[in-house]
CSV table of N, CA, C and O in Angstrom, one decimal:
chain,number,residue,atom,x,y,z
A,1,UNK,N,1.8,-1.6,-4.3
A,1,UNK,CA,1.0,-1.1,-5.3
A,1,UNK,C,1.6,0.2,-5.9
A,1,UNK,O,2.1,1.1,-5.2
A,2,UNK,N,1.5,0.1,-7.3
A,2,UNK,CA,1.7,1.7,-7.8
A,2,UNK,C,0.6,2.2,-8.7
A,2,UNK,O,0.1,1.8,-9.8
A,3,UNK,N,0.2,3.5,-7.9
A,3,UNK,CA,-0.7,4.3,-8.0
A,3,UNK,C,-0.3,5.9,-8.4
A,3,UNK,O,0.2,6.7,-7.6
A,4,UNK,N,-0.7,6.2,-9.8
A,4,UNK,CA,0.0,7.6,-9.4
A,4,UNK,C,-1.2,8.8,-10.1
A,4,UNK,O,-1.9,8.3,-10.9
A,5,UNK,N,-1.3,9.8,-9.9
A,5,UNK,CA,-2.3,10.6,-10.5
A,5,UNK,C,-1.5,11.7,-11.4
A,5,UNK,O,-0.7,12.5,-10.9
A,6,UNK,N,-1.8,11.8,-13.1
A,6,UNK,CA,-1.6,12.6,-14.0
A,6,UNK,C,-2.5,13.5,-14.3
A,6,UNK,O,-3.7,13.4,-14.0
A,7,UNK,N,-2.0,14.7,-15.0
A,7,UNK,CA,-3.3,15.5,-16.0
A,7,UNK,C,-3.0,14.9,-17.4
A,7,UNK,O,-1.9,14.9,-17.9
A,8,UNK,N,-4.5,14.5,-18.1
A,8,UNK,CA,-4.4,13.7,-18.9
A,8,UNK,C,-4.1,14.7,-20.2
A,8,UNK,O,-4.3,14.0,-21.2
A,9,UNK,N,-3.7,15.9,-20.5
A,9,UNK,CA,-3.1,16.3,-21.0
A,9,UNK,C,-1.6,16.4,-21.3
A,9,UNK,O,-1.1,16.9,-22.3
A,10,UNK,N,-0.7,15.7,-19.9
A,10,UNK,CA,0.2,15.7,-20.2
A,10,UNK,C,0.5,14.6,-21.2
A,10,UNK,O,-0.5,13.9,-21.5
A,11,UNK,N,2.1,14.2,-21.9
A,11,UNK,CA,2.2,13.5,-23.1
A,11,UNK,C,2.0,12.2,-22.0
A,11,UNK,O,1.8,12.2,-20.8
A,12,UNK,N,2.0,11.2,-23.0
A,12,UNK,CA,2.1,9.4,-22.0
A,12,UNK,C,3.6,9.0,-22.1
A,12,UNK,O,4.4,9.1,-23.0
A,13,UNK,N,3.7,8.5,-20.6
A,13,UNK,CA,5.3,8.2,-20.5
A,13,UNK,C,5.2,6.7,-21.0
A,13,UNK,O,4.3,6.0,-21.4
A,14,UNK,N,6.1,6.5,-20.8
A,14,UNK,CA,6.7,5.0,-21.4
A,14,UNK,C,6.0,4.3,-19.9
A,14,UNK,O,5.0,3.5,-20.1
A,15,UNK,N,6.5,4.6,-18.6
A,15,UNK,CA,6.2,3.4,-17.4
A,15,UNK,C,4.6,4.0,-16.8
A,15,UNK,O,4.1,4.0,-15.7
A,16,UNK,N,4.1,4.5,-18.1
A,16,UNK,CA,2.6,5.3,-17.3
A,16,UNK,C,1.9,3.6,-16.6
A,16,UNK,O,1.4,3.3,-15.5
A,17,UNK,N,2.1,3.0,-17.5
A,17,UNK,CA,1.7,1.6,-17.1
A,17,UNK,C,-0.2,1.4,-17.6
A,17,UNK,O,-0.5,1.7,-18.7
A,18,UNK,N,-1.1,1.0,-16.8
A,18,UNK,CA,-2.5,1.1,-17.8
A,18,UNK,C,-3.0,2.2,-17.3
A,18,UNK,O,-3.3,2.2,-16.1
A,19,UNK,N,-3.2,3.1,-18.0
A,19,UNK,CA,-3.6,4.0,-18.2
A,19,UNK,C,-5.5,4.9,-17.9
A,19,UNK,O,-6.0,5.0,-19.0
A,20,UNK,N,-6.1,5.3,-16.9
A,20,UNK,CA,-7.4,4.8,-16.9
A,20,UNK,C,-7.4,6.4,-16.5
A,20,UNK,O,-6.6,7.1,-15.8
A,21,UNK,N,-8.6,6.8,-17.3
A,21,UNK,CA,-9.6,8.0,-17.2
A,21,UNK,C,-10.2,8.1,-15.9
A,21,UNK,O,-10.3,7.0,-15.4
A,22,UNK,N,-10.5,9.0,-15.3
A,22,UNK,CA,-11.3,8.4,-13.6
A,22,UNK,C,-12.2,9.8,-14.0
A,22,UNK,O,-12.5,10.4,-13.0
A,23,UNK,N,-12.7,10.4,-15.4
A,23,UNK,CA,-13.3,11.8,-15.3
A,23,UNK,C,-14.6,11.1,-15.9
A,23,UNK,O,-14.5,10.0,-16.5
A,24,UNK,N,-15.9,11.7,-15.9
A,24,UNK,CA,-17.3,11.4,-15.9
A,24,UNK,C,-17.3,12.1,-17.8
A,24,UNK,O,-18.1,11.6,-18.7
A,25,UNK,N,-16.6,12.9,-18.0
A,25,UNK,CA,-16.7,13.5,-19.4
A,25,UNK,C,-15.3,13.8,-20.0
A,25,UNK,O,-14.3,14.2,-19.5
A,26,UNK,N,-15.7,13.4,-21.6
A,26,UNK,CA,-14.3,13.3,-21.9
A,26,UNK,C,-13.5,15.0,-21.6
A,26,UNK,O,-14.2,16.0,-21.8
A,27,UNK,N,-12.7,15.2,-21.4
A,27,UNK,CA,-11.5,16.2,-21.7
A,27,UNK,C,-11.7,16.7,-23.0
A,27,UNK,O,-11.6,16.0,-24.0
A,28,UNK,N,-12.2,18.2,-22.8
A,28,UNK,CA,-12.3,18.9,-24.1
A,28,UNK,C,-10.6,19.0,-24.7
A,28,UNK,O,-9.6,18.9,-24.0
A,29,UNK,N,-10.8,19.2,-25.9
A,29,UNK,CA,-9.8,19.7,-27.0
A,29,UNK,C,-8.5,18.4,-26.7
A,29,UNK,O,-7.3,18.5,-26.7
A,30,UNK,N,-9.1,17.3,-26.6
A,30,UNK,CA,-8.3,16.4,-26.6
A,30,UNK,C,-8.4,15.5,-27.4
A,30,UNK,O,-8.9,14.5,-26.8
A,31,UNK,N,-8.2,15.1,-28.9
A,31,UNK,CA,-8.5,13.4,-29.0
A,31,UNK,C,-8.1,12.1,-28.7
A,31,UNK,O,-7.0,11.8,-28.4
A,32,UNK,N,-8.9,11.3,-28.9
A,32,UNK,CA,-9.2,9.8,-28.2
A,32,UNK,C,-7.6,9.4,-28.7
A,32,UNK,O,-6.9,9.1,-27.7
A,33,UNK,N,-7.3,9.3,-29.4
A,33,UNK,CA,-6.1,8.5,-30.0
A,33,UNK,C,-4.7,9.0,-29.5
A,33,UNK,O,-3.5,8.5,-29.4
A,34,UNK,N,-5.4,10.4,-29.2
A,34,UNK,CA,-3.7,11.1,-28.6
A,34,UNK,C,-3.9,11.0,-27.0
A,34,UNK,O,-3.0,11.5,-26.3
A,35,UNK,N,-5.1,10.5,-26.3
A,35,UNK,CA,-4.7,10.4,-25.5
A,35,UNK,C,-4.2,8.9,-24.4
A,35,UNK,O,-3.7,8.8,-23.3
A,36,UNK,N,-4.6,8.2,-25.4
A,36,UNK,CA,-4.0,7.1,-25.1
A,36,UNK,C,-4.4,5.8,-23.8
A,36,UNK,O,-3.7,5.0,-23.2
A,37,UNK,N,-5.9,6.2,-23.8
A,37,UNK,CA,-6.7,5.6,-22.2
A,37,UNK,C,-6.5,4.0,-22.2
A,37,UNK,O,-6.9,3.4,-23.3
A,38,UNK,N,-6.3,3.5,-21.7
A,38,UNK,CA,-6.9,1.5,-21.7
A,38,UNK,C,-7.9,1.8,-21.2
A,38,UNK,O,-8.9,1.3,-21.8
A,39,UNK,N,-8.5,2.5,-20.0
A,39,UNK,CA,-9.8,1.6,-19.7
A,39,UNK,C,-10.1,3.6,-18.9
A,39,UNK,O,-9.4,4.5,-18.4
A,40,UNK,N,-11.6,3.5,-19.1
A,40,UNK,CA,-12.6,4.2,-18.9
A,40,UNK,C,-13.7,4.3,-17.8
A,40,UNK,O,-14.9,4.8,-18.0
A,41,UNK,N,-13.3,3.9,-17.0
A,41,UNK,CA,-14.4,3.3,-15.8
A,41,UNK,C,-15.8,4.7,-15.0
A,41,UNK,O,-15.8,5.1,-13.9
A,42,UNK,N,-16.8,5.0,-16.0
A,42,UNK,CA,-17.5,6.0,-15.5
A,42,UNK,C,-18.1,5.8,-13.9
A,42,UNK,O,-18.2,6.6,-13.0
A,43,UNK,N,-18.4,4.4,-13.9
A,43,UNK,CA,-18.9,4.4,-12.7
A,43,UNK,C,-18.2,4.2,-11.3
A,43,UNK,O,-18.5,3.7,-10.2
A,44,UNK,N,-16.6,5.1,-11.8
A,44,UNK,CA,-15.7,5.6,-10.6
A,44,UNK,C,-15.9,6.7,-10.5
A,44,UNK,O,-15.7,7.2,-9.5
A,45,UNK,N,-16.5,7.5,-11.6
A,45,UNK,CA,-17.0,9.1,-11.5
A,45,UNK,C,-17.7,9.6,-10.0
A,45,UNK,O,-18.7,9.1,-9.4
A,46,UNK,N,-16.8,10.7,-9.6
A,46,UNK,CA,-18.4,11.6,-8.8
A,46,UNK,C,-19.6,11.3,-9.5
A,46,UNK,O,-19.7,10.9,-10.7
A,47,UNK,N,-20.8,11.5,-8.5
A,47,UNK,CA,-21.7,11.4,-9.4
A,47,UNK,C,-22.0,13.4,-10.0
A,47,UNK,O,-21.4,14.2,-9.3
A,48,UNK,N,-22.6,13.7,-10.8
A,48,UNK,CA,-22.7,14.9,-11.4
A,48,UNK,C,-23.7,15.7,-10.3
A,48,UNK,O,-23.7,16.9,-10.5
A,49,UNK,N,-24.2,15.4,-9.5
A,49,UNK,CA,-24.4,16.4,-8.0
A,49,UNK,C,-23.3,16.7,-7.6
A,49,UNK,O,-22.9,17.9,-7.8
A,50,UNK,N,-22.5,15.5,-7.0
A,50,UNK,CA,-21.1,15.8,-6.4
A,50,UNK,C,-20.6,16.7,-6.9
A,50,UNK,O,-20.4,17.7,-6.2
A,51,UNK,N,-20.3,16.6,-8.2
A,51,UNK,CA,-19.1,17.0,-9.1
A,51,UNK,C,-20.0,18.8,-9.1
A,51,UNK,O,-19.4,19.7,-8.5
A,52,UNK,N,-20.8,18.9,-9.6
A,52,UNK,CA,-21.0,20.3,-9.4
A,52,UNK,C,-21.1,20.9,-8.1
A,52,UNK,O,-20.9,22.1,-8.0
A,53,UNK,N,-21.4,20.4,-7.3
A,53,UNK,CA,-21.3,20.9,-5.8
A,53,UNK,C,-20.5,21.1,-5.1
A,53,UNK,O,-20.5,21.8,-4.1
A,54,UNK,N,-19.1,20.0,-5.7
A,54,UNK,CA,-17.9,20.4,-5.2
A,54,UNK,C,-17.0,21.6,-6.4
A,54,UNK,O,-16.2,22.4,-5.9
A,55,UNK,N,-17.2,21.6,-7.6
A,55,UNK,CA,-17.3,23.0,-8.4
A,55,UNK,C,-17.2,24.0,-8.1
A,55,UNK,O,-16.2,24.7,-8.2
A,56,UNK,N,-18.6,24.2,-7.6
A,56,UNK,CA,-19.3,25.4,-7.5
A,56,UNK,C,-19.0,26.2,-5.8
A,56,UNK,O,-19.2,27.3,-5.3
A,57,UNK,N,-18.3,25.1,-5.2
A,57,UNK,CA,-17.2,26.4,-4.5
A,57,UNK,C,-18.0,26.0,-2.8
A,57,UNK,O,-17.9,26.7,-1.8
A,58,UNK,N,-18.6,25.2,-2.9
A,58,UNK,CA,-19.9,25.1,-1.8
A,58,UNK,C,-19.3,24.6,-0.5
A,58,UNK,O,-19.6,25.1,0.6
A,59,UNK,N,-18.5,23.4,-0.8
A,59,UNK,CA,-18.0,22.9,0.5
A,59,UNK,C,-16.4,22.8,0.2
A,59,UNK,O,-15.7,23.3,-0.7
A,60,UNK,N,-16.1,22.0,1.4
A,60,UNK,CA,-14.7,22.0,1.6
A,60,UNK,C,-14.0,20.5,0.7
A,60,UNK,O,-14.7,19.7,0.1
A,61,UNK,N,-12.8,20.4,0.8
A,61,UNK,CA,-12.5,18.8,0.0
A,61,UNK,C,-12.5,17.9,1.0
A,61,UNK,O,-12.7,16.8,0.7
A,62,UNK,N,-12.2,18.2,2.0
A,62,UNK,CA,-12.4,16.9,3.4
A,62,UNK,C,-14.2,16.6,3.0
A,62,UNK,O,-14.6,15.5,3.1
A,63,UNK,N,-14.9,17.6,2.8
A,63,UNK,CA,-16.2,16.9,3.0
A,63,UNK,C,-16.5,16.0,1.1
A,63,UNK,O,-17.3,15.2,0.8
A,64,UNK,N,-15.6,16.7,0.5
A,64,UNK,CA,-16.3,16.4,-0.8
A,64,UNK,C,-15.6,15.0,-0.8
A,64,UNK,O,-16.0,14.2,-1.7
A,65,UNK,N,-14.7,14.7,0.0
A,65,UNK,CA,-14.2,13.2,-0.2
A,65,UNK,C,-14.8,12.4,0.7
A,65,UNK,O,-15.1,11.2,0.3
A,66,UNK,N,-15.0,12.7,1.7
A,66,UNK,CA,-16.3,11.9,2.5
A,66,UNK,C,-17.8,11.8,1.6
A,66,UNK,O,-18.2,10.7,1.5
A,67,UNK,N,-18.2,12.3,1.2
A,67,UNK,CA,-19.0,12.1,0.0
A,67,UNK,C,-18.8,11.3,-0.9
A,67,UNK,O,-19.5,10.2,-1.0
A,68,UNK,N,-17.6,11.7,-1.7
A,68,UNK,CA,-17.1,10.8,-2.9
A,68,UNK,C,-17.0,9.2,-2.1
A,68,UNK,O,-17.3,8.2,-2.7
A,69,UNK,N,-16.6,9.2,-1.0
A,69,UNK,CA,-15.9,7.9,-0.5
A,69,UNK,C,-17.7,7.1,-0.1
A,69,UNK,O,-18.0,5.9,-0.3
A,70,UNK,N,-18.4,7.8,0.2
A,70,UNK,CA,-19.6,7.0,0.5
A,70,UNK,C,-20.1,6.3,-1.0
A,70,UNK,O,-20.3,5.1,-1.0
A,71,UNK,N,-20.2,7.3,-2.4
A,71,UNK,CA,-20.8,7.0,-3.4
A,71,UNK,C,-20.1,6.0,-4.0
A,71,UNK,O,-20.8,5.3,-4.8
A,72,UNK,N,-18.4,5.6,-3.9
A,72,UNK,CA,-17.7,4.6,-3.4
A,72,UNK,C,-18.1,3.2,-3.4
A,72,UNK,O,-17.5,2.2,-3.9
A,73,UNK,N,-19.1,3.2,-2.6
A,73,UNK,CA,-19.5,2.1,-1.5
A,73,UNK,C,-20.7,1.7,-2.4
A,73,UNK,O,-21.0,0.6,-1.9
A,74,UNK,N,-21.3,2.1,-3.3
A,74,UNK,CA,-22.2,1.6,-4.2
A,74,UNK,C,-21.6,0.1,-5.0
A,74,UNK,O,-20.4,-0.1,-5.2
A,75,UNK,N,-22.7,-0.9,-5.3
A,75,UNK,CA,-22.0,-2.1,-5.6
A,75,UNK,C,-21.2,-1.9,-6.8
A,75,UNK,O,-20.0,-2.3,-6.8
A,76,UNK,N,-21.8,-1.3,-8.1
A,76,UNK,CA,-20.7,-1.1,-9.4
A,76,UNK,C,-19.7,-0.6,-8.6
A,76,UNK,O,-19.1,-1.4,-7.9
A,77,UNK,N,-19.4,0.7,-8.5
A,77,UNK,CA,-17.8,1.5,-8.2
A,77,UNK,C,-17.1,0.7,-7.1
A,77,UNK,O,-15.8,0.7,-7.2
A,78,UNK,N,-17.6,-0.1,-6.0
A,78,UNK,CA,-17.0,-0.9,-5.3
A,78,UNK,C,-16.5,-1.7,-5.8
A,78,UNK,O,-15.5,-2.0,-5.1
A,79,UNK,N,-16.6,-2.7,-7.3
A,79,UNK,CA,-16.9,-3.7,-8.0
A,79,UNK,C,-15.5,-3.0,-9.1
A,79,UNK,O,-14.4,-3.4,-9.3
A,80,UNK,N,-16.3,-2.1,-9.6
A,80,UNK,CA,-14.9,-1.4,-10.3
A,80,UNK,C,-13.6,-1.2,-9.5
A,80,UNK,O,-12.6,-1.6,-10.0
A,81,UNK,N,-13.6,-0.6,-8.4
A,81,UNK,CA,-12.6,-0.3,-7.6
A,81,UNK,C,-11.6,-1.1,-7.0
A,81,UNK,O,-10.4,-0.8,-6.6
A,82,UNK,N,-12.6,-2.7,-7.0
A,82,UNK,CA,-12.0,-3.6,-6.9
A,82,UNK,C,-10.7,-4.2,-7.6
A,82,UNK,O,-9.6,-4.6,-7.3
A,83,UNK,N,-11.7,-3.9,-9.0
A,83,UNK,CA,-11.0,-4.4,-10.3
A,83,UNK,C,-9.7,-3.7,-10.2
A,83,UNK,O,-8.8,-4.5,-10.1
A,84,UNK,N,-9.1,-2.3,-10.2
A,84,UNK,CA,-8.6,-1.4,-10.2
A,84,UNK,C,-7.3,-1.8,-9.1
A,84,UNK,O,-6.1,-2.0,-9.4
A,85,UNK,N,-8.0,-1.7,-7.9
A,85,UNK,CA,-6.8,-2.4,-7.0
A,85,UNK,C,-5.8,-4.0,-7.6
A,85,UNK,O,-4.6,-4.2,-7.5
A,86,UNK,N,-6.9,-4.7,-8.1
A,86,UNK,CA,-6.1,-6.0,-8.7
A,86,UNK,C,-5.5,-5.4,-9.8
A,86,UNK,O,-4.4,-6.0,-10.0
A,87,UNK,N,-5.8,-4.7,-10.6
A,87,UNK,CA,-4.2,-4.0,-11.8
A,87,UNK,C,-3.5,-3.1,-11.0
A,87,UNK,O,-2.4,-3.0,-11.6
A,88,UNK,N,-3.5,-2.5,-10.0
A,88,UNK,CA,-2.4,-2.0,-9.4
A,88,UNK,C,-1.6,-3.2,-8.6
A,88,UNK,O,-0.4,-3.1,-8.5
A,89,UNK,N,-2.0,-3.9,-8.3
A,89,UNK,CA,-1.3,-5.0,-7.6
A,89,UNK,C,0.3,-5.8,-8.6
A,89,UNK,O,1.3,-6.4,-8.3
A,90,UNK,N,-0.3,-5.4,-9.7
A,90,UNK,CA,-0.2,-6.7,-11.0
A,90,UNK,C,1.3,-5.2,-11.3
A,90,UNK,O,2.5,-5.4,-11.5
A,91,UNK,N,0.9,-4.7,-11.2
A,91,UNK,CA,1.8,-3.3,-12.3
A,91,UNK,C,1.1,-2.1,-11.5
A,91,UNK,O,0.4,-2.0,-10.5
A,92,UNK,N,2.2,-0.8,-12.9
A,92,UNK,CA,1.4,0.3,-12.2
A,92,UNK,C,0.1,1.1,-12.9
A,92,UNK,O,0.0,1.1,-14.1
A,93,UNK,N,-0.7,1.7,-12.0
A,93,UNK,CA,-1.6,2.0,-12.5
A,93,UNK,C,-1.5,3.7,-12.7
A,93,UNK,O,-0.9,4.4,-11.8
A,94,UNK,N,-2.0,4.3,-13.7
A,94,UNK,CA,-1.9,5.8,-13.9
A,94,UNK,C,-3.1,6.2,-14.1
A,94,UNK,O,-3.5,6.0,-15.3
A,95,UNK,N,-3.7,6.7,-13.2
A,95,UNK,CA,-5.4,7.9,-13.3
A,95,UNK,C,-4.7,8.6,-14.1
A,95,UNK,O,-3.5,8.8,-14.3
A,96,UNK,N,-5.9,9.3,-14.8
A,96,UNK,CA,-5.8,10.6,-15.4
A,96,UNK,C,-7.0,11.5,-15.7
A,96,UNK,O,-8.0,11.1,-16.3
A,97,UNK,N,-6.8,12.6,-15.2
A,97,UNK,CA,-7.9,13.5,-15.1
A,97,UNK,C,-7.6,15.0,-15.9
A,97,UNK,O,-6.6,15.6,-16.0
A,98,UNK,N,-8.7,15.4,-16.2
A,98,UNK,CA,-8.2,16.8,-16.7
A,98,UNK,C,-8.1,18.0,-15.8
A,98,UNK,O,-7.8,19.1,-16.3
A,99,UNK,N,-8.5,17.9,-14.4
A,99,UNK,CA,-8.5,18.3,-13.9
A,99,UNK,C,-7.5,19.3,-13.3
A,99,UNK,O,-6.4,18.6,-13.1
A,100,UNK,N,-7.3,21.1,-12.9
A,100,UNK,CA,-6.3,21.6,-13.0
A,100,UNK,C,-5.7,21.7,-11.5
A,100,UNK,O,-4.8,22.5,-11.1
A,101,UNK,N,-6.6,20.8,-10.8
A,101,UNK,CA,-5.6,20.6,-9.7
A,101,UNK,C,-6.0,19.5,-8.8
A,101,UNK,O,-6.6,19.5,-7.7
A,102,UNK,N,-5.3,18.1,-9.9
A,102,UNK,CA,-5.2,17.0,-9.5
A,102,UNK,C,-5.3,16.8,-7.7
A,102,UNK,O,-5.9,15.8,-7.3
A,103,UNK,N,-4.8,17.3,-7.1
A,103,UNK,CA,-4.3,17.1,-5.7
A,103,UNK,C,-5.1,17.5,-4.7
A,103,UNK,O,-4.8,17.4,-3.5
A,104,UNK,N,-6.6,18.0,-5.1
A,104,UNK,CA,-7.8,18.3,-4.6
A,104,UNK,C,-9.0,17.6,-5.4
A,104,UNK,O,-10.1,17.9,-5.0
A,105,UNK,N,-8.8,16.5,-6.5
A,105,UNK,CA,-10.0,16.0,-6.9
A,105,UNK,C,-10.3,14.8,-6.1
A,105,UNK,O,-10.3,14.6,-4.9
A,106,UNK,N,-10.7,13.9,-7.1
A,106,UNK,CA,-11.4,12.6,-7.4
A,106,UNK,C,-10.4,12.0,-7.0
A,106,UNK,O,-10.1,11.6,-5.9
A,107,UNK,N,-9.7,11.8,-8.7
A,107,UNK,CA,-8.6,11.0,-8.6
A,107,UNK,C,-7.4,11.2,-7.5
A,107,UNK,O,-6.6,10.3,-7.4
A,108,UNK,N,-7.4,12.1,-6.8
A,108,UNK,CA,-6.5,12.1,-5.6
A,108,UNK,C,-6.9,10.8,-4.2
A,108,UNK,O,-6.3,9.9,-3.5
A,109,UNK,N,-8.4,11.2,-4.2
A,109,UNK,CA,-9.2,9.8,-3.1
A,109,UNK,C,-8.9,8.8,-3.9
A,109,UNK,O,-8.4,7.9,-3.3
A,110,UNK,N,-9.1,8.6,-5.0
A,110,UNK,CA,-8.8,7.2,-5.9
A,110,UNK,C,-7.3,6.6,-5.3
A,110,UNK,O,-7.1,5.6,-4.7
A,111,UNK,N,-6.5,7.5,-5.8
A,111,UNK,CA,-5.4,7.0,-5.7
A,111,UNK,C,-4.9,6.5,-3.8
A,111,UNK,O,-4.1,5.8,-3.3
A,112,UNK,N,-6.0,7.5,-3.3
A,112,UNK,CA,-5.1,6.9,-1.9
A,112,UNK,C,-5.7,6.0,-1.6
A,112,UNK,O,-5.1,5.4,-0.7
A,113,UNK,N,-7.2,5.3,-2.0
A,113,UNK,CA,-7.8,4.4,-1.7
A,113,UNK,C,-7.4,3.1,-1.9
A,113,UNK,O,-7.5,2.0,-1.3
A,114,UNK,N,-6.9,3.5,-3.5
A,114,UNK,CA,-6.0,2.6,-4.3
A,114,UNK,C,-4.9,1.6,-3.7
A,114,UNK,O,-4.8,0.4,-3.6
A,115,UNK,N,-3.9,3.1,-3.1
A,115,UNK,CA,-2.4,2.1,-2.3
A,115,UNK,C,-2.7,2.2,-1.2
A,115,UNK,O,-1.7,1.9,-0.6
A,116,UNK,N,-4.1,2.5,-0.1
A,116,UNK,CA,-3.7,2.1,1.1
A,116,UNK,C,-4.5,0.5,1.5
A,116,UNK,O,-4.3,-0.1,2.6
């Protein structure tokens, strides 16, 4: 599987491969056409408790991924996630988030959920 995590501000490479948003709200000061998404999947989002609770500075990211990984387990995002593994299988797949420190979000548990 290839799985890899961007900021969706950077430009799009040629081998980004499909392209998928993993954020609950679009990316301010960005537009839709310059950014180049195939697919949008909201119901891989934290849900908006999560997402502001892990924000707002409250807990640690070991717990906020134990969280995220249970809300996971809901039948859509399971269902989506599914889907997701079967286009990583196929090719590669590239999250993207606006996030300014990919390597502590969402899309970081995505991705390892992804290739393991």
């Amino acid at each position: 599987m290839s799985v890899r995590v961007r900021r969706i501000y950077e430009p799009p490479e040629p081998d980004d491969g499909l392209r998928v948003l993993v954020d609950r709200l679009w990316p301010r000061g960005l537009a839709k056409d310059a950014a180049h998404v195939d697919e949008w999947p909201k119901g891989l989002t934290p849900s908006a408790e999560l997402r502001k609770w892990y924000h707002a500075g409250e807990g640690s990211y070991e717990e906020f991924r134990r969280r995220y990984e249970a809300e996971l387990d809901a039948p859509e995002a399971a269902g989506l996630l599914d889907g997701l593994r079967r286009s990583a299988r196929e090719g590669r797949v590239t999250l993207l988030t606006a996030s300014k420190t990919p390597g502590e979000s969402h899309a970081r548990v995505l991705a390892e959920l992804l290739s393991g």
